[in-house]
mmCIF file of C-alpha atoms in Angstrom:
data_model
loop_
_atom_site.group_PDB
_atom_site.id
_atom_site.type_symbol
_atom_site.label_atom_id
_atom_site.label_comp_id
_atom_site.label_asym_id
_atom_site.label_seq_id
_atom_site.Cartn_x
_atom_site.Cartn_y
_atom_site.Cartn_z
ATOM 1 C CA UNK A 1 0.000 0.000 0.000
ATOM 2 C CA UNK A 2 2.893 2.343 0.707
ATOM 3 C CA UNK A 3 4.280 1.685 -2.764
ATOM 4 C CA UNK A 4 0.806 2.173 -4.250
ATOM 5 C CA UNK A 5 0.576 5.548 -2.501
ATOM 6 C CA UNK A 6 3.981 6.533 -3.903
ATOM 7 C CA UNK A 7 2.950 5.651 -7.469
ATOM 8 C CA UNK A 8 -0.347 7.493 -6.951
ATOM 9 C CA UNK A 9 1.516 10.608 -5.758
ATOM 10 C CA UNK A 10 3.819 10.445 -8.763
ATOM 11 C CA UNK A 11 0.792 10.137 -11.051
ATOM 12 C CA UNK A 12 -0.806 13.206 -9.467
ATOM 13 C CA UNK A 13 2.380 15.234 -9.934
ATOM 14 C CA UNK A 14 2.753 14.187 -13.571
ATOM 15 C CA UNK A 15 -0.914 14.936 -14.273
ATOM 16 C CA UNK A 16 -0.520 18.432 -12.803
ATOM 17 C CA UNK A 17 2.288 18.938 -15.355
ATOM 18 C CA UNK A 18 -0.056 17.727 -18.169
ATOM 19 C CA UNK A 19 2.239 14.723 -18.745
ATOM 20 C CA UNK A 20 -0.783 12.485 -19.156
ATOM 21 C CA UNK A 21 0.856 9.437 -20.738
ATOM 22 C CA UNK A 22 3.498 9.291 -18.008
ATOM 23 C CA UNK A 23 0.827 9.852 -15.362
ATOM 24 C CA UNK A 24 -1.201 6.960 -16.789
ATOM 25 C CA UNK A 25 1.759 4.632 -16.330
ATOM 26 C CA UNK A 26 2.094 5.709 -12.687
ATOM 27 C CA UNK A 27 -1.613 5.300 -11.929
ATOM 28 C CA UNK A 28 -1.441 1.905 -13.631
ATOM 29 C CA UNK A 29 1.366 0.793 -11.274
ATOM 30 C CA UNK A 30 -0.603 2.109 -8.279
ATOM 31 C CA UNK A 31 -3.677 0.119 -9.346
ATOM 32 C CA UNK A 32 -1.637 -3.051 -9.861
ATOM 33 C CA UNK A 33 -0.664 -2.792 -6.205
ATOM 34 C CA UNK A 34 -4.071 -1.692 -4.883
ATOM 35 C CA UNK A 35 -7.110 -1.475 -7.152
ATOM 36 C CA UNK A 36 -9.446 -0.334 -4.363
ATOM 37 C CA UNK A 37 -8.225 3.277 -4.276
ATOM 38 C CA UNK A 38 -10.818 5.546 -5.898
ATOM 39 C CA UNK A 39 -8.250 8.344 -6.379
ATOM 40 C CA UNK A 40 -6.086 6.201 -8.659
ATOM 41 C CA UNK A 41 -9.058 5.293 -10.857
ATOM 42 C CA UNK A 42 -10.106 8.953 -10.909
ATOM 43 C CA UNK A 43 -6.610 10.133 -11.847
ATOM 44 C CA UNK A 44 -6.403 7.539 -14.615
ATOM 45 C CA UNK A 45 -9.857 8.547 -15.882
ATOM 46 C CA UNK A 46 -8.900 12.230 -15.937
ATOM 47 C CA UNK A 47 -5.771 11.501 -17.985
ATOM 48 C CA UNK A 48 -7.728 9.387 -20.449
ATOM 49 C CA UNK A 49 -10.365 12.115 -20.789
ATOM 50 C CA UNK A 50 -7.733 14.750 -21.584
ATOM 51 C CA UNK A 51 -6.263 12.311 -24.145
ATOM 52 C CA UNK A 52 -9.774 11.998 -25.703
ATOM 53 C CA UNK A 53 -10.072 8.297 -24.896
ATOM 54 C CA UNK A 54 -13.604 8.810 -23.630
ATOM 55 C CA UNK A 55 -14.862 5.206 -23.605
ATOM 56 C CA UNK A 56 -11.970 3.955 -21.477
ATOM 57 C CA UNK A 57 -12.122 7.073 -19.280
ATOM 58 C CA UNK A 58 -15.800 6.385 -18.629
ATOM 59 C CA UNK A 59 -14.975 2.862 -17.454
ATOM 60 C CA UNK A 60 -12.422 4.284 -15.028
ATOM 61 C CA UNK A 61 -14.841 6.895 -13.676
ATOM 62 C CA UNK A 62 -17.337 4.080 -13.034
ATOM 63 C CA UNK A 63 -14.653 2.126 -11.130
ATOM 64 C CA UNK A 64 -13.908 5.202 -9.017
ATOM 65 C CA UNK A 65 -17.619 5.797 -8.358
ATOM 66 C CA UNK A 66 -18.163 2.189 -7.311
ATOM 67 C CA UNK A 67 -15.546 2.683 -4.585
ATOM 68 C CA UNK A 68 -16.414 6.263 -3.555
ATOM 69 C CA UNK A 69 -19.109 8.356 -5.304
ATOM 70 C CA UNK A 70 -17.431 11.783 -5.428
ATOM 71 C CA UNK A 71 -18.418 14.975 -7.234
ATOM 72 C CA UNK A 72 -15.205 15.097 -9.374
ATOM 73 C CA UNK A 73 -15.848 11.569 -10.648
ATOM 74 C CA UNK A 74 -19.484 12.431 -11.404
ATOM 75 C CA UNK A 75 -18.362 15.552 -13.269
ATOM 76 C CA UNK A 76 -15.842 13.571 -15.307
ATOM 77 C CA UNK A 77 -18.472 10.930 -16.096
ATOM 78 C CA UNK A 78 -20.873 13.624 -17.261
ATOM 79 C CA UNK A 79 -18.193 15.245 -19.421
ATOM 80 C CA UNK A 80 -17.277 11.921 -21.078
ATOM 81 C CA UNK A 81 -20.911 11.040 -21.728
ATOM 82 C CA UNK A 82 -21.378 14.453 -23.353
ATOM 83 C CA UNK A 83 -18.365 13.888 -25.609
ATOM 84 C CA UNK A 84 -19.853 10.496 -26.548
ATOM 85 C CA UNK A 85 -23.153 12.303 -27.300
ATOM 86 C CA UNK A 86 -25.070 10.441 -24.584
ATOM 87 C CA UNK A 87 -26.616 13.699 -23.487
ATOM 88 C CA UNK A 88 -29.499 12.410 -21.348
ATOM 89 C CA UNK A 89 -27.090 10.284 -19.296
ATOM 90 C CA UNK A 90 -24.664 13.197 -19.174
ATOM 91 C CA UNK A 91 -27.337 15.446 -17.644
ATOM 92 C CA UNK A 92 -28.108 12.803 -15.016
ATOM 93 C CA UNK A 93 -24.444 12.637 -14.030
ATOM 94 C CA UNK A 94 -24.140 16.426 -13.813
ATOM 95 C CA UNK A 95 -27.328 16.565 -11.708
ATOM 96 C CA UNK A 96 -25.791 14.127 -9.209
ATOM 97 C CA UNK A 97 -22.598 16.194 -9.143
ATOM 98 C CA UNK A 98 -24.624 19.375 -8.553
ATOM 99 C CA UNK A 99 -26.548 17.695 -5.738
ATOM 100 C CA UNK A 100 -23.203 16.898 -4.099
ATOM 101 C CA UNK A 101 -21.573 20.301 -4.723
ATOM 102 C CA UNK A 102 -24.221 22.848 -5.811
ATOM 103 C CA UNK A 103 -21.762 25.658 -6.512
ATOM 104 C CA UNK A 104 -19.425 23.845 -8.895
ATOM 105 C CA UNK A 105 -19.652 26.070 -11.978
ATOM 106 C CA UNK A 106 -18.439 23.500 -14.526
ATOM 107 C CA UNK A 107 -21.250 21.086 -13.650
ATOM 108 C CA UNK A 108 -23.845 23.752 -14.439
ATOM 109 C CA UNK A 109 -22.030 24.580 -17.665
ATOM 110 C CA UNK A 110 -21.808 20.897 -18.661
ATOM 111 C CA UNK A 111 -25.504 20.415 -17.929
ATOM 112 C CA UNK A 112 -26.379 23.500 -19.976
ATOM 113 C CA UNK A 113 -24.300 22.302 -22.940
ATOM 114 C CA UNK A 114 -25.935 18.865 -22.907
ATOM 115 C CA UNK A 115 -29.408 20.417 -22.707
ATOM 116 C CA UNK A 116 -28.533 22.651 -25.670
ATOM 117 C CA UNK A 117 -27.390 19.667 -27.705
ATOM 118 C CA UNK A 118 -30.800 18.093 -27.039
ATOM 119 C CA UNK A 119 -32.495 21.300 -28.324
ATOM 120 C CA UNK A 120 -33.882 21.958 -24.833
ATOM 121 C CA UNK A 121 -32.883 25.592 -25.145
ATOM 122 C CA UNK A 122 -34.924 27.203 -22.363
ATOM 123 C CA UNK A 123 -33.617 24.681 -19.826
ATOM 124 C CA UNK A 124 -30.112 25.150 -21.212
ATOM 125 C CA UNK A 125 -30.308 28.913 -20.670
ATOM 126 C CA UNK A 126 -31.432 28.389 -17.069
ATOM 127 C CA UNK A 127 -28.439 26.127 -16.370
ATOM 128 C CA UNK A 128 -26.010 28.419 -18.193
ATOM 129 C CA UNK A 129 -27.304 31.443 -16.274
ATOM 130 C CA UNK A 130 -26.503 29.584 -13.060
ATOM 131 C CA UNK A 131 -23.007 28.808 -14.392
ATOM 132 C CA UNK A 132 -22.506 32.479 -15.220
ATOM 133 C CA UNK A 133 -23.716 33.568 -11.772
ATOM 134 C CA UNK A 134 -20.895 31.438 -10.363
ATOM 135 C CA UNK A 135 -18.288 32.614 -12.891
ATOM 136 C CA UNK A 136 -19.171 35.390 -15.329
ATOM 137 C CA UNK A 137 -15.744 35.178 -16.963
ATOM 138 C CA UNK A 138 -16.430 31.841 -18.632
ATOM 139 C CA UNK A 139 -16.346 32.610 -22.378
ATOM 140 C CA UNK A 140 -17.585 29.114 -23.276
ATOM 141 C CA UNK A 141 -20.708 29.566 -21.126
ATOM 142 C CA UNK A 142 -21.478 32.942 -22.745
ATOM 143 C CA UNK A 143 -21.006 31.367 -26.183
ATOM 144 C CA UNK A 144 -23.288 28.443 -25.347
ATOM 145 C CA UNK A 145 -25.936 30.823 -24.023
ATOM 146 C CA UNK A 146 -25.667 32.830 -27.259
ATOM 147 C CA UNK A 147 -26.156 29.654 -29.299
ATOM 148 C CA UNK A 148 -29.239 28.715 -27.257
ATOM 149 C CA UNK A 149 -30.768 32.175 -27.598
ATOM 150 C CA UNK A 150 -30.101 32.216 -31.353
ATOM 151 C CA UNK A 151 -31.788 28.830 -31.693
ATOM 152 C CA UNK A 152 -34.868 30.414 -30.062
ATOM 153 C CA UNK A 153 -34.697 33.318 -32.585
ATOM 154 C CA UNK A 154 -33.877 35.711 -29.728
ATOM 155 C CA UNK A 155 -31.268 37.430 -31.857
ATOM 156 C CA UNK A 156 -30.814 40.668 -29.878
ATOM 157 C CA UNK A 157 -30.254 38.702 -26.676
ATOM 158 C CA UNK A 158 -27.893 36.303 -28.423
ATOM 159 C CA UNK A 159 -25.774 39.232 -29.634
ATOM 160 C CA UNK A 160 -25.228 40.352 -26.051
ATOM 161 C CA UNK A 161 -24.046 36.852 -25.079
ATOM 162 C CA UNK A 162 -21.686 36.585 -28.054
ATOM 163 C CA UNK A 163 -20.304 40.046 -27.255
ATOM 164 C CA UNK A 164 -19.613 38.969 -23.668
ATOM 165 C CA UNK A 165 -17.825 35.849 -24.952
ATOM 166 C CA UNK A 166 -15.723 37.922 -27.364
ATOM 167 C CA UNK A 167 -14.698 40.395 -24.646
ATOM 168 C CA UNK A 168 -13.194 37.446 -22.792
ATOM 169 C CA UNK A 169 -11.948 35.529 -25.829
ATOM 170 C CA UNK A 170 -11.563 37.825 -28.877
ATOM 171 C CA UNK A 171 -10.279 34.965 -31.056
ATOM 172 C CA UNK A 172 -13.386 32.806 -30.561
ATOM 173 C CA UNK A 173 -14.328 31.924 -34.136
ATOM 174 C CA UNK A 174 -17.613 30.318 -33.071
ATOM 175 C CA UNK A 175 -18.846 33.478 -31.384
ATOM 176 C CA UNK A 176 -17.939 35.625 -34.409
ATOM 177 C CA UNK A 177 -19.901 33.193 -36.577
ATOM 178 C CA UNK A 178 -22.874 33.238 -34.201
ATOM 179 C CA UNK A 179 -22.734 37.026 -34.094
ATOM 180 C CA UNK A 180 -22.778 37.121 -37.902
ATOM 181 C CA UNK A 181 -25.807 34.836 -38.057
ATOM 182 C CA UNK A 182 -27.736 36.856 -35.453
ATOM 183 C CA UNK A 183 -26.992 40.130 -37.261
ATOM 184 C CA UNK A 184 -28.062 38.561 -40.567
ATOM 185 C CA UNK A 185 -31.404 37.527 -39.108
ATOM 186 C CA UNK A 186 -31.855 41.052 -37.729
ATOM 187 C CA UNK A 187 -31.320 42.468 -41.232
ATOM 188 C CA UNK A 188 -28.042 44.174 -40.257
ATOM 189 C CA UNK A 189 -26.240 42.793 -43.276
ATOM 190 C CA UNK A 190 -23.154 45.028 -43.415
ATOM 191 C CA UNK A 191 -22.349 44.305 -39.771
ATOM 192 C CA UNK A 192 -23.074 40.637 -40.418
ATOM 193 C CA UNK A 193 -20.525 40.552 -43.253
ATOM 194 C CA UNK A 194 -17.936 42.162 -40.952
ATOM 195 C CA UNK A 195 -18.565 39.499 -38.280
ATOM 196 C CA UNK A 196 -18.251 36.672 -40.801
ATOM 197 C CA UNK A 197 -14.992 38.243 -42.042
ATOM 198 C CA UNK A 198 -13.649 38.074 -38.473
ATOM 199 C CA UNK A 199 -14.698 34.418 -38.245
ATOM 200 C CA UNK A 200 -13.047 33.667 -41.589
ATOM 201 C CA UNK A 201 -9.785 35.312 -40.558
ATOM 202 C CA UNK A 202 -9.666 32.813 -37.707
ATOM 203 C CA UNK A 203 -10.926 29.830 -39.716
ATOM 204 C CA UNK A 204 -10.651 30.510 -43.475
ATOM 205 C CA UNK A 205 -12.028 27.095 -44.437
ATOM 206 C CA UNK A 206 -15.351 27.373 -42.628
ATOM 207 C CA UNK A 207 -18.108 26.552 -45.113
ATOM 208 C CA UNK A 208 -20.703 27.828 -42.646
ATOM 209 C CA UNK A 209 -19.077 31.283 -42.354
ATOM 210 C CA UNK A 210 -18.602 31.533 -46.133
ATOM 211 C CA UNK A 211 -22.246 30.584 -46.641
ATOM 212 C CA UNK A 212 -23.450 33.087 -44.032
ATOM 213 C CA UNK A 213 -21.367 35.844 -45.617
ATOM 214 C CA UNK A 214 -22.718 34.895 -49.043
ATOM 215 C CA UNK A 215 -26.305 35.097 -47.777
ATOM 216 C CA UNK A 216 -25.710 38.540 -46.287
ATOM 217 C CA UNK A 217 -24.107 39.798 -49.506
ATOM 218 C CA UNK A 218 -27.064 38.406 -51.450
ATOM 219 C CA UNK A 219 -29.450 40.329 -49.191
ATOM 220 C CA UNK A 220 -27.410 43.487 -49.889
ATOM 221 C CA UNK A 221 -27.787 42.893 -53.645
ATOM 222 C CA UNK A 222 -24.034 42.281 -54.041
ATOM 223 C CA UNK A 223 -24.590 39.165 -56.106
ATOM 224 C CA UNK A 224 -21.158 38.845 -57.726
ATOM 225 C CA UNK A 225 -19.396 39.007 -54.356
ATOM 226 C CA UNK A 226 -21.959 36.619 -52.910
ATOM 227 C CA UNK A 227 -21.204 34.097 -55.674
ATOM 228 C CA UNK A 228 -17.489 34.199 -54.845
ATOM 229 C CA UNK A 229 -18.265 33.261 -51.215
ATOM 230 C CA UNK A 230 -20.799 30.623 -52.170
ATOM 231 C CA UNK A 231 -18.421 28.949 -54.620
ATOM 232 C CA UNK A 232 -15.765 28.772 -51.892
ATOM 233 C CA UNK A 233 -18.350 27.299 -49.515
ATOM 234 C CA UNK A 234 -19.350 24.679 -52.098
ATOM 235 C CA UNK A 235 -15.737 23.609 -52.566
ATOM 236 C CA UNK A 236 -15.795 22.741 -48.845
ATOM 237 C CA UNK A 237 -19.379 21.440 -48.586
ATOM 238 C CA UNK A 238 -20.645 20.411 -52.014
ATOM 239 C CA UNK A 239 -23.450 18.296 -50.571
ATOM 240 C CA UNK A 240 -25.282 21.199 -48.936
ATOM 241 C CA UNK A 241 -28.438 21.941 -50.968
ATOM 242 C CA UNK A 242 -29.014 25.259 -49.176
ATOM 243 C CA UNK A 243 -25.749 26.676 -50.557
ATOM 244 C CA UNK A 244 -26.667 25.528 -54.081
ATOM 245 C CA UNK A 245 -30.095 27.140 -53.659
ATOM 246 C CA UNK A 246 -28.574 30.444 -52.544
ATOM 247 C CA UNK A 247 -26.174 30.377 -55.488
ATOM 248 C CA UNK A 248 -29.084 29.724 -57.841
ATOM 249 C CA UNK A 249 -31.004 32.707 -56.455
ATOM 250 C CA UNK A 250 -27.986 34.973 -57.054
ATOM 251 C CA UNK A 251 -27.716 33.742 -60.637
ATOM 252 C CA UNK A 252 -31.437 34.383 -61.161
ATOM 253 C CA UNK A 253 -30.983 37.946 -59.894
ATOM 254 C CA UNK A 254 -28.172 38.375 -62.449
ATOM 255 C CA UNK A 255 -30.430 36.842 -65.169
ATOM 256 C CA UNK A 256 -27.940 34.042 -65.816
ATOM 257 C CA UNK A 257 -30.771 31.627 -66.368
ATOM 258 C CA UNK A 258 -28.876 28.692 -67.903
ATOM 259 C CA UNK A 259 -26.427 28.569 -65.009
ATOM 260 C CA UNK A 260 -29.230 29.045 -62.491
ATOM 261 C CA UNK A 261 -31.172 26.084 -63.918
ATOM 262 C CA UNK A 262 -28.080 23.855 -63.681
ATOM 263 C CA UNK A 263 -27.480 24.945 -60.079
ATOM 264 C CA UNK A 264 -31.096 24.294 -59.039
ATOM 265 C CA UNK A 265 -30.862 20.885 -60.737
ATOM 266 C CA UNK A 266 -27.908 20.151 -58.465
ATOM 267 C CA UNK A 267 -29.893 21.295 -55.419
ATOM 268 C CA UNK A 268 -32.907 19.119 -56.285
ATOM 269 C CA UNK A 269 -30.679 16.108 -56.958
ATOM 270 C CA UNK A 270 -29.355 16.427 -53.382
ATOM 271 C CA UNK A 271 -32.728 17.181 -51.768
ATOM 272 C CA UNK A 272 -35.708 16.499 -54.062
ATOM 273 C CA UNK A 273 -38.120 17.474 -51.262
ATOM 274 C CA UNK A 274 -36.984 21.144 -51.121
ATOM 275 C CA UNK A 275 -39.801 23.129 -52.731
ATOM 276 C CA UNK A 276 -37.742 26.329 -52.975
ATOM 277 C CA UNK A 277 -35.250 24.754 -55.377
ATOM 278 C CA UNK A 278 -38.041 23.595 -57.700
ATOM 279 C CA UNK A 279 -39.424 27.139 -57.595
ATOM 280 C CA UNK A 280 -35.987 28.547 -58.440
ATOM 281 C CA UNK A 281 -35.562 26.144 -61.342
ATOM 282 C CA UNK A 282 -39.005 27.086 -62.622
ATOM 283 C CA UNK A 283 -38.133 30.757 -62.527
ATOM 284 C CA UNK A 284 -34.940 30.056 -64.477
ATOM 285 C CA UNK A 285 -36.930 28.140 -67.090
ATOM 286 C CA UNK A 286 -39.493 30.949 -67.242
ATOM 287 C CA UNK A 287 -36.668 33.442 -67.756
ATOM 288 C CA UNK A 288 -35.539 31.414 -70.782
ATOM 289 C CA UNK A 289 -39.083 31.474 -72.159
ATOM 290 C CA UNK A 290 -39.501 27.729 -71.625
ATOM 291 C CA UNK A 291 -42.922 28.117 -70.067
ATOM 292 C CA UNK A 292 -44.185 24.519 -70.270
ATOM 293 C CA UNK A 293 -41.073 23.203 -68.525
ATOM 294 C CA UNK A 294 -41.393 25.998 -65.971
ATOM 295 C CA UNK A 295 -44.966 24.935 -65.170
ATOM 296 C CA UNK A 296 -43.738 21.360 -64.591
ATOM 297 C CA UNK A 297 -41.116 22.633 -62.151
ATOM 298 C CA UNK A 298 -43.669 24.756 -60.285
ATOM 299 C CA UNK A 299 -45.932 21.709 -60.115
ATOM 300 C CA UNK A 300 -43.120 19.813 -58.354
ATOM 301 C CA UNK A 301 -42.843 22.629 -55.812
ATOM 302 C CA UNK A 302 -46.596 22.584 -55.225
ATOM 303 C CA UNK A 303 -46.644 18.795 -54.758
ATOM 304 C CA UNK A 304 -44.199 19.293 -51.901
ATOM 305 C CA UNK A 305 -45.933 22.367 -50.438
ATOM 306 C CA UNK A 306 -49.509 22.959 -51.539
ATOM 307 C CA UNK A 307 -49.575 26.258 -49.641
ATOM 308 C CA UNK A 308 -46.548 27.699 -51.472
ATOM 309 C CA UNK A 309 -47.910 31.077 -52.649
ATOM 310 C CA UNK A 310 -44.867 31.962 -54.760
ATOM 311 C CA UNK A 311 -45.108 28.683 -56.682
ATOM 312 C CA UNK A 312 -48.801 29.204 -57.481
ATOM 313 C CA UNK A 313 -48.135 32.775 -58.584
ATOM 314 C CA UNK A 314 -45.125 31.821 -60.711
ATOM 315 C CA UNK A 315 -47.120 28.976 -62.255
ATOM 316 C CA UNK A 316 -49.783 31.502 -63.233
ATOM 317 C CA UNK A 317 -47.185 33.713 -64.918
ATOM 318 C CA UNK A 318 -45.837 30.811 -67.000
ATOM 319 C CA UNK A 319 -49.367 29.751 -67.952
ATOM 320 C CA UNK A 320 -49.940 33.306 -69.201
ATOM 321 C CA UNK A 321 -46.841 32.851 -71.343
ATOM 322 C CA UNK A 322 -48.476 29.747 -72.809
ATOM 323 C CA UNK A 323 -51.709 31.736 -73.373
ATOM 324 C CA UNK A 324 -53.572 29.288 -71.135
ATOM 325 C CA UNK A 325 -55.512 32.106 -69.525
ATOM 326 C CA UNK A 326 -58.170 30.122 -67.665
ATOM 327 C CA UNK A 327 -55.516 27.911 -66.081
ATOM 328 C CA UNK A 328 -53.455 30.999 -65.239
ATOM 329 C CA UNK A 329 -56.426 32.639 -63.481
ATOM 330 C CA UNK A 330 -56.941 29.419 -61.521
ATOM 331 C CA UNK A 331 -53.316 29.529 -60.332
ATOM 332 C CA UNK A 332 -53.516 33.210 -59.391
ATOM 333 C CA UNK A 333 -56.758 32.505 -57.517
ATOM 334 C CA UNK A 334 -55.013 29.762 -55.581
ATOM 335 C CA UNK A 335 -52.188 32.164 -54.669
ATOM 336 C CA UNK A 336 -54.754 34.739 -53.503
ATOM 337 C CA UNK A 337 -56.634 32.116 -51.518
ATOM 338 C CA UNK A 338 -53.403 31.587 -49.535
ATOM 339 C CA UNK A 339 -52.284 35.225 -49.452
ATOM 340 C CA UNK A 340 -55.161 37.586 -50.219
ATOM 341 C CA UNK A 341 -53.004 40.722 -50.438
ATOM 342 C CA UNK A 342 -50.570 39.353 -53.024
ATOM 343 C CA UNK A 343 -50.585 42.383 -55.350
ATOM 344 C CA UNK A 344 -48.765 40.717 -58.228
ATOM 345 C CA UNK A 345 -51.242 37.834 -58.179
ATOM 346 C CA UNK A 346 -54.129 40.346 -58.440
ATOM 347 C CA UNK A 347 -52.312 42.019 -61.298
ATOM 348 C CA UNK A 348 -51.677 38.701 -63.046
ATOM 349 C CA UNK A 349 -55.271 37.662 -62.591
ATOM 350 C CA UNK A 350 -56.455 40.899 -64.140
ATOM 351 C CA UNK A 351 -54.161 40.355 -67.116
ATOM 352 C CA UNK A 352 -55.467 36.797 -67.494
#
């Protein structure tokens, strides 16, 4: 037992120096001599967690807890379960840790993060607020709160949380991205572009930031610049139909109908159930004067979403192009049934 204690002490010293592999060897020797010491299992588990060996770390935390159920072991178990995406179990572990030591800030943060990953955003905010009451200089907690608020479309509030995170950690790419997204949803497109630029300086190969910047530039009517961003995003994430759709909309705005049709074809091949891409393709076909093919594309959009006003209206316009006036009026009427103040549908109906 004396030798076991010596190896345990050496393991603790090595772990404090972040020499995790060496510490593991020492804890291993301690456990060979006495495997009923919870501290040795805990130390081994902590090293394994920092080395991202979460499955084996979890086994060691369980061994420690079977000997002596302590708050640090419960916290480590919760953290490993979160990394393994077992979020419900992670929350249970953090709750037990909180019951043992109610003022341990990292348990509240861990619980909040797991709740956020389960899309339980209101509960996440409650837990993160408690974490921030205990330590308001935790940039990760401010970031997580910002993410939760943004997921609830509380964009003004999310901006405040991201700003707090960035005061503490100015190089936090995730918070710059979140800030950009919140500003974009608030219609503050120039500021949004600036935030995405900050995110991209920190992580130039982020498809999400390139896409967000492209969307903001599109909303500003800067279609050529938007296309540059969207093409970069597609080189990194070519399977994302939303980026293809956004690119198609920019090409439509520039009246590059052939290219737009090809882009919307790519979007519908990835996600055939996205009505917006069928609408975009139809508008490209209409722009080329291919009205019958446009009507077929609008019909696909309507099959997916029978309440899609824009598809009914656009269908009516293409039917006018085919001089099928009664059918056009029927489509405009359907658009007006869904959205009675659709001025262009009233105008189209009158023309029909």
